[in-house]
Amino acid sequence: MLEYSNELFKEKFNTAVEILKIFENNNFKAYFVGGCVRDYILKKEFSDIDITTNALPEEIKTIFDRTIDTGIKHGTVTIFHKGNYYEVTTFRTELDYTNHRSPDKVEFVSSLEKDLERRDFTINAMALDSRGRLYDFHNGLSDLNHKIIRTVNSPNERFNEDALRMLRAFRFSSKLEFKIEDETYNAIVKNKELIKFVSIERVVVEFKKLLQEKGNKNALGQLISSKIGCYIPFIKFIEEYTDFADFTFSQALYWLMYFNNIELLELKKLKLSNNEIKKIKKYKKIKLEFDKKTPLEVMIYDFGREDVKFIVDIFKIMSTEKIKDIYLPILNFSEIEITSEEIIKIINKKPGSWIKEVSRLIEVNILLNNLQNNNKGIIDFLLKLKDKI
Ligand code: ATP
Ligand code: MG
């Protein structure tokens, strides 16, 4: 056990310490656990604080007024305390790993030690009590200091239980810029095929996190070298990659798709959200518009400055500064000094698809500064156009 109580502990855990004390006052044990402990020792920011306790879910609910049943079956209750949410999980061990997936069945246990044993990596298997004392049964602190990702107990067994842990190793390597310890890495190479048993949704959660972290380039390189990617849709086609730290997930996926010649159909196997697919399709369209030499003003008007800038940036079409400086006389159709009714009246034809075409013509001409955005000018423009429609 290691004394870790200091000012930093008080600052970082602040009111969360009160929760541990409430458990203790009710004769239960409770500890901070997992990511927050790891990040606290590393002096990194953390967003969520997870708590582990020997109190059963029903008992947690009687102690605290404001709770949410997050995953009662797995022993997880969310507590709301002084403006923050905390996930509290009863000490547990996992049973019946079938098909190399995280199990449905868990068994509540009475010791912290047992709970920490089920956790994936040594650096994620530490706990802190209300006084800031560290509980580290698997040398997590030493691995943190040496920047090493190592499974708790035999990597071979741990990856057989839940194959997702293999991907999580790369994810944490990306987040922390740590090395995956040799035995752990070799076990990934050996068991890589088991990743097939894990649902694509869980895989994508880890892949997304991997791409968004600082060490993404290195971690993705290692993931590819291990050949675990060969068993994951889309990822199996990745050969080219870059540093994606400043990319959104959709941007990274578009980049990977384009530079590795991956079909949209393959991307869809990742079961992304509609919004993510929409964004990726939009990037495809912008690239096509650049290929067609569509004027920048029109593209920025149609697709928005940020998304055009992204395409300009990755294809090095021009300086992105230039995109910032492009002036648009209008931002949308409602800013044009003419109404659809006026257009119909001037052209004097039965309403039809031509209205859309004429409106677009007005729009484009204003954007390209061939036409001033004022009612009289636009009417003159329409009168000249009248005979050609
Ligand atoms: P982050 O801050 O990036 O979310 P984290 O450590 O909180 O990192 P989570 O995925 O939120 O990571 O998981 C919380 C904790 O639960 C981990 O620290 C680990 O102790 C445990 N854990 C999560 N997934 C697994 C798994 N598949 N197998 C074993 N333990 C796991
Ligand atoms: Mg977390």
Coordinates of N, CA, C and O in Angstrom, one line a residue, residues 140-222:
G140 N 0.7 -2.0 -11.0 CA 0.3 -1.0 -12.0 C 1.1 0.3 -11.9 O 1.4 0.9 -12.9
L141 N 1.5 0.7 -10.7 CA 2.2 1.9 -10.5 C 3.6 1.8 -11.2 O 4.0 2.7 -11.9
S142 N 4.2 0.6 -11.1 CA 5.5 0.4 -11.7 C 5.3 0.4 -13.2 O 6.1 1.1 -13.9
D143 N 4.3 -0.2 -13.7 CA 4.0 -0.2 -15.2 C 3.7 1.2 -15.7 O 4.2 1.6 -16.8
L144 N 3.0 2.0 -14.9 CA 2.7 3.4 -15.2 C 4.1 4.2 -15.4 O 4.3 4.9 -16.3
N145 N 4.9 4.0 -14.4 CA 6.2 4.7 -14.4 C 7.1 4.3 -15.5 O 7.8 5.1 -16.1
H146 N 7.0 3.0 -15.9 CA 7.8 2.5 -17.1 C 7.0 2.7 -18.4 O 7.5 2.2 -19.4
K147 N 5.9 3.2 -18.4 CA 5.1 3.4 -19.6 C 4.8 2.1 -20.3 O 5.1 2.0 -21.5
I148 N 4.2 1.2 -19.6 CA 4.0 -0.1 -20.1 C 2.5 -0.6 -20.0 O 1.9 -0.4 -18.9
I149 N 2.0 -1.2 -21.1 CA 0.7 -1.7 -21.0 C 0.8 -3.3 -20.9 O 1.4 -3.9 -21.8
R150 N 0.3 -3.8 -19.8 CA 0.5 -5.2 -19.5 C -0.8 -5.7 -18.9 O -1.4 -5.1 -18.1
T151 N -1.3 -6.9 -19.3 CA -2.5 -7.4 -18.8 C -2.3 -7.8 -17.3 O -1.2 -8.1 -16.9
V152 N -3.4 -7.8 -16.6 CA -3.5 -8.4 -15.3 C -3.5 -9.9 -15.5 O -4.4 -10.4 -16.2
N153 N -2.5 -10.6 -15.0 CA -2.3 -12.0 -15.1 C -2.1 -12.4 -16.6 O -1.8 -11.5 -17.4
S154 N -2.2 -13.7 -16.9 CA -1.8 -14.2 -18.2 C -2.5 -13.5 -19.4 O -3.7 -13.6 -19.5
P155 N -1.8 -12.9 -20.3 CA -2.4 -12.2 -21.4 C -3.2 -13.2 -22.3 O -4.3 -12.8 -22.8
N156 N -2.6 -14.3 -22.4 CA -3.3 -15.4 -23.2 C -4.7 -15.6 -22.7 O -5.7 -15.6 -23.5
E157 N -4.8 -15.9 -21.4 CA -6.1 -16.1 -20.8 C -7.0 -14.9 -20.9 O -8.2 -15.1 -21.2
R158 N -6.5 -13.8 -20.6 CA -7.3 -12.6 -20.5 C -7.9 -12.2 -21.9 O -9.0 -11.7 -22.0
F159 N -7.1 -12.5 -23.0 CA -7.6 -12.2 -24.3 C -8.6 -13.3 -24.8 O -9.5 -13.0 -25.6
N160 N -8.4 -14.5 -24.2 CA -9.3 -15.5 -24.5 C -10.7 -15.3 -23.9 O -11.7 -15.5 -24.5
E161 N -10.6 -14.7 -22.7 CA -11.9 -14.4 -22.0 C -12.7 -13.3 -22.8 O -13.8 -13.5 -23.1
D162 N -12.0 -12.2 -23.0 CA -12.7 -11.1 -23.7 C -11.7 -10.5 -24.8 O -10.7 -9.9 -24.4
A163 N -11.9 -10.8 -26.0 CA -11.0 -10.5 -27.1 C -10.9 -9.0 -27.3 O -9.9 -8.5 -27.9
L164 N -11.9 -8.3 -26.9 CA -11.8 -6.8 -27.1 C -10.6 -6.2 -26.4 O -10.1 -5.2 -26.8
R165 N -10.2 -6.8 -25.3 CA -9.0 -6.3 -24.6 C -7.8 -6.1 -25.5 O -7.0 -5.2 -25.2
M166 N -7.7 -6.9 -26.5 CA -6.6 -6.8 -27.4 C -6.6 -5.4 -28.1 O -5.6 -4.7 -28.2
L167 N -7.8 -5.0 -28.5 CA -7.9 -3.7 -29.2 C -7.8 -2.6 -28.1 O -7.2 -1.5 -28.5
R168 N -8.2 -2.8 -26.9 CA -8.0 -1.8 -25.9 C -6.6 -1.6 -25.6 O -6.2 -0.5 -25.2
A169 N -5.7 -2.6 -25.8 CA -4.3 -2.4 -25.5 C -3.8 -1.4 -26.5 O -3.0 -0.4 -26.1
F170 N -4.2 -1.4 -27.8 CA -3.7 -0.4 -28.7 C -4.4 1.0 -28.4 O -3.7 2.0 -28.6
R171 N -5.6 0.9 -27.9 CA -6.3 2.2 -27.6 C -5.5 2.9 -26.4 O -5.3 4.1 -26.5
F172 N -5.1 2.1 -25.4 CA -4.4 2.8 -24.3 C -3.0 3.2 -24.7 O -2.5 4.1 -24.3
S173 N -2.4 2.4 -25.6 CA -1.1 2.7 -26.1 C -1.2 4.1 -26.8 O -0.3 4.9 -26.8
S174 N -2.3 4.3 -27.6 CA -2.5 5.6 -28.3 C -2.7 6.7 -27.3 O -2.1 7.8 -27.4
K175 N -3.6 6.4 -26.3 CA -3.9 7.5 -25.3 C -2.7 7.9 -24.5 O -2.5 9.1 -24.3
L176 N -2.0 7.0 -24.0 CA -0.9 7.3 -23.1 C 0.5 7.3 -23.7 O 1.4 7.7 -23.1
E177 N 0.6 6.9 -25.0 CA 1.8 6.8 -25.7 C 2.7 5.8 -24.9 O 3.9 6.1 -24.7
F178 N 2.2 4.7 -24.5 CA 2.9 3.6 -23.8 C 3.2 2.5 -24.8 O 2.5 2.3 -25.8
K179 N 4.2 1.7 -24.4 CA 4.5 0.5 -25.1 C 3.7 -0.7 -24.6 O 3.5 -0.9 -23.4
I180 N 3.2 -1.5 -25.5 CA 2.6 -2.8 -25.1 C 3.7 -3.8 -24.8 O 4.6 -4.0 -25.7
E181 N 3.7 -4.3 -23.6 CA 4.8 -5.2 -23.1 C 4.8 -6.4 -24.0 O 3.8 -6.8 -24.6
D182 N 6.0 -6.9 -24.2 CA 6.2 -8.0 -25.2 C 5.3 -9.2 -25.1 O 4.7 -9.6 -26.1
E183 N 5.2 -9.7 -23.9 CA 4.3 -10.9 -23.7 C 2.9 -10.6 -24.1 O 2.2 -11.4 -24.7
T184 N 2.4 -9.4 -23.7 CA 1.1 -9.0 -24.0 C 0.9 -8.8 -25.5 O -0.1 -9.3 -26.1
Y185 N 1.9 -8.2 -26.1 CA 1.8 -8.0 -27.6 C 1.8 -9.4 -28.3 O 1.0 -9.6 -29.2
N186 N 2.7 -10.3 -27.9 CA 2.8 -11.6 -28.5 C 1.5 -12.4 -28.4 O 1.1 -13.1 -29.3
A187 N 0.8 -12.2 -27.2 CA -0.5 -12.8 -27.0 C -1.5 -12.3 -28.0 O -2.4 -13.0 -28.4
I188 N -1.4 -11.0 -28.3 CA -2.3 -10.4 -29.3 C -2.1 -11.1 -30.6 O -3.1 -11.5 -31.3
V189 N -0.9 -11.2 -31.0 CA -0.5 -11.8 -32.3 C -1.1 -13.2 -32.3 O -1.7 -13.6 -33.3
K190 N -0.9 -13.9 -31.2 CA -1.4 -15.3 -31.2 C -2.9 -15.4 -31.2 O -3.5 -16.3 -31.9
N191 N -3.6 -14.5 -30.5 CA -5.1 -14.6 -30.4 C -5.9 -13.7 -31.3 O -7.1 -13.6 -31.2
K192 N -5.2 -13.0 -32.2 CA -5.8 -12.0 -33.0 C -7.2 -12.4 -33.6 O -8.1 -11.6 -33.7
E193 N -7.2 -13.6 -34.1 CA -8.4 -14.0 -34.8 C -9.7 -14.0 -33.9 O -10.8 -13.8 -34.4
L194 N -9.5 -14.0 -32.6 CA -10.7 -14.0 -31.7 C -11.4 -12.7 -31.7 O -12.6 -12.7 -31.3
I195 N -10.8 -11.7 -32.3 CA -11.5 -10.4 -32.3 C -12.8 -10.6 -33.2 O -13.8 -9.8 -33.0
K196 N -12.9 -11.6 -34.0 CA -14.1 -11.8 -34.8 C -15.3 -12.0 -34.0 O -16.4 -11.9 -34.4
F197 N -15.1 -12.5 -32.7 CA -16.2 -12.8 -31.9 C -16.8 -11.6 -31.2 O -17.9 -11.7 -30.6
V198 N -16.1 -10.5 -31.3 CA -16.6 -9.3 -30.6 C -17.5 -8.5 -31.5 O -17.2 -8.3 -32.7
S199 N -18.6 -7.9 -30.9 CA -19.5 -7.2 -31.8 C -18.8 -5.9 -32.4 O -17.9 -5.3 -31.7
I200 N -19.2 -5.6 -33.6 CA -18.6 -4.5 -34.3 C -18.8 -3.2 -33.5 O -17.9 -2.3 -33.5
E201 N -19.9 -3.1 -32.8 CA -20.1 -1.8 -32.1 C -19.0 -1.6 -31.0 O -18.5 -0.5 -30.9
R202 N -18.7 -2.7 -30.3 CA -17.7 -2.5 -29.3 C -16.3 -2.3 -29.9 O -15.5 -1.5 -29.4
V203 N -16.1 -2.9 -31.0 CA -14.8 -2.7 -31.7 C -14.7 -1.2 -32.1 O -13.6 -0.6 -31.9
V204 N -15.7 -0.7 -32.7 CA -15.7 0.7 -33.2 C -15.5 1.7 -32.1 O -14.8 2.7 -32.3
V205 N -16.1 1.4 -30.9 CA -15.9 2.4 -29.8 C -14.4 2.5 -29.5 O -13.8 3.6 -29.3
E206 N -13.7 1.4 -29.5 CA -12.2 1.4 -29.2 C -11.4 2.0 -30.3 O -10.5 2.8 -30.1
F207 N -11.8 1.7 -31.5 CA -11.1 2.2 -32.7 C -11.2 3.7 -32.8 O -10.2 4.4 -33.0
K208 N -12.4 4.2 -32.5 CA -12.7 5.6 -32.5 C -11.8 6.3 -31.5 O -11.1 7.3 -31.8
K209 N -11.7 5.8 -30.3 CA -10.9 6.4 -29.2 C -9.5 6.3 -29.6 O -8.7 7.3 -29.4
L210 N -9.0 5.2 -30.2 CA -7.6 5.1 -30.6 C -7.2 6.2 -31.6 O -6.2 6.8 -31.4
L211 N -8.1 6.4 -32.5 CA -7.8 7.4 -33.6 C -7.7 8.9 -33.0 O -7.0 9.7 -33.5
Q212 N -8.5 9.1 -31.9 CA -8.6 10.5 -31.4 C -7.5 10.8 -30.4 O -7.4 12.0 -30.0
E213 N -6.6 9.9 -30.1 CA -5.6 10.1 -29.1 C -4.3 10.5 -29.7 O -4.0 10.3 -30.9
K214 N -3.4 11.1 -28.8 CA -2.2 11.6 -29.3 C -1.2 10.6 -30.0 O -0.6 10.9 -31.0
G215 N -1.2 9.4 -29.5 CA -0.3 8.4 -30.0 C -0.9 7.6 -31.1 O -0.5 6.4 -31.4
N216 N -2.0 8.1 -31.8 CA -2.7 7.3 -32.7 C -1.9 6.7 -33.9 O -2.1 5.6 -34.3
K217 N -0.9 7.5 -34.4 CA -0.2 7.0 -35.6 C 0.6 5.7 -35.2 O 0.5 4.7 -35.9
N218 N 1.3 5.9 -34.1 CA 2.1 4.7 -33.7 C 1.2 3.5 -33.3 O 1.5 2.4 -33.7
A219 N 0.1 3.8 -32.6 CA -0.7 2.7 -32.2 C -1.4 2.0 -33.4 O -1.5 0.8 -33.4
L220 N -1.8 2.8 -34.3 CA -2.4 2.2 -35.5 C -1.4 1.4 -36.3 O -1.7 0.3 -36.8
G221 N -0.2 1.9 -36.3 CA 0.9 1.1 -37.0 C 1.1 -0.2 -36.3 O 1.2 -1.2 -37.0
Q222 N 1.1 -0.2 -35.0 CA 1.3 -1.5 -34.3 C 0.1 -2.4 -34.5 O 0.3 -3.6 -34.6

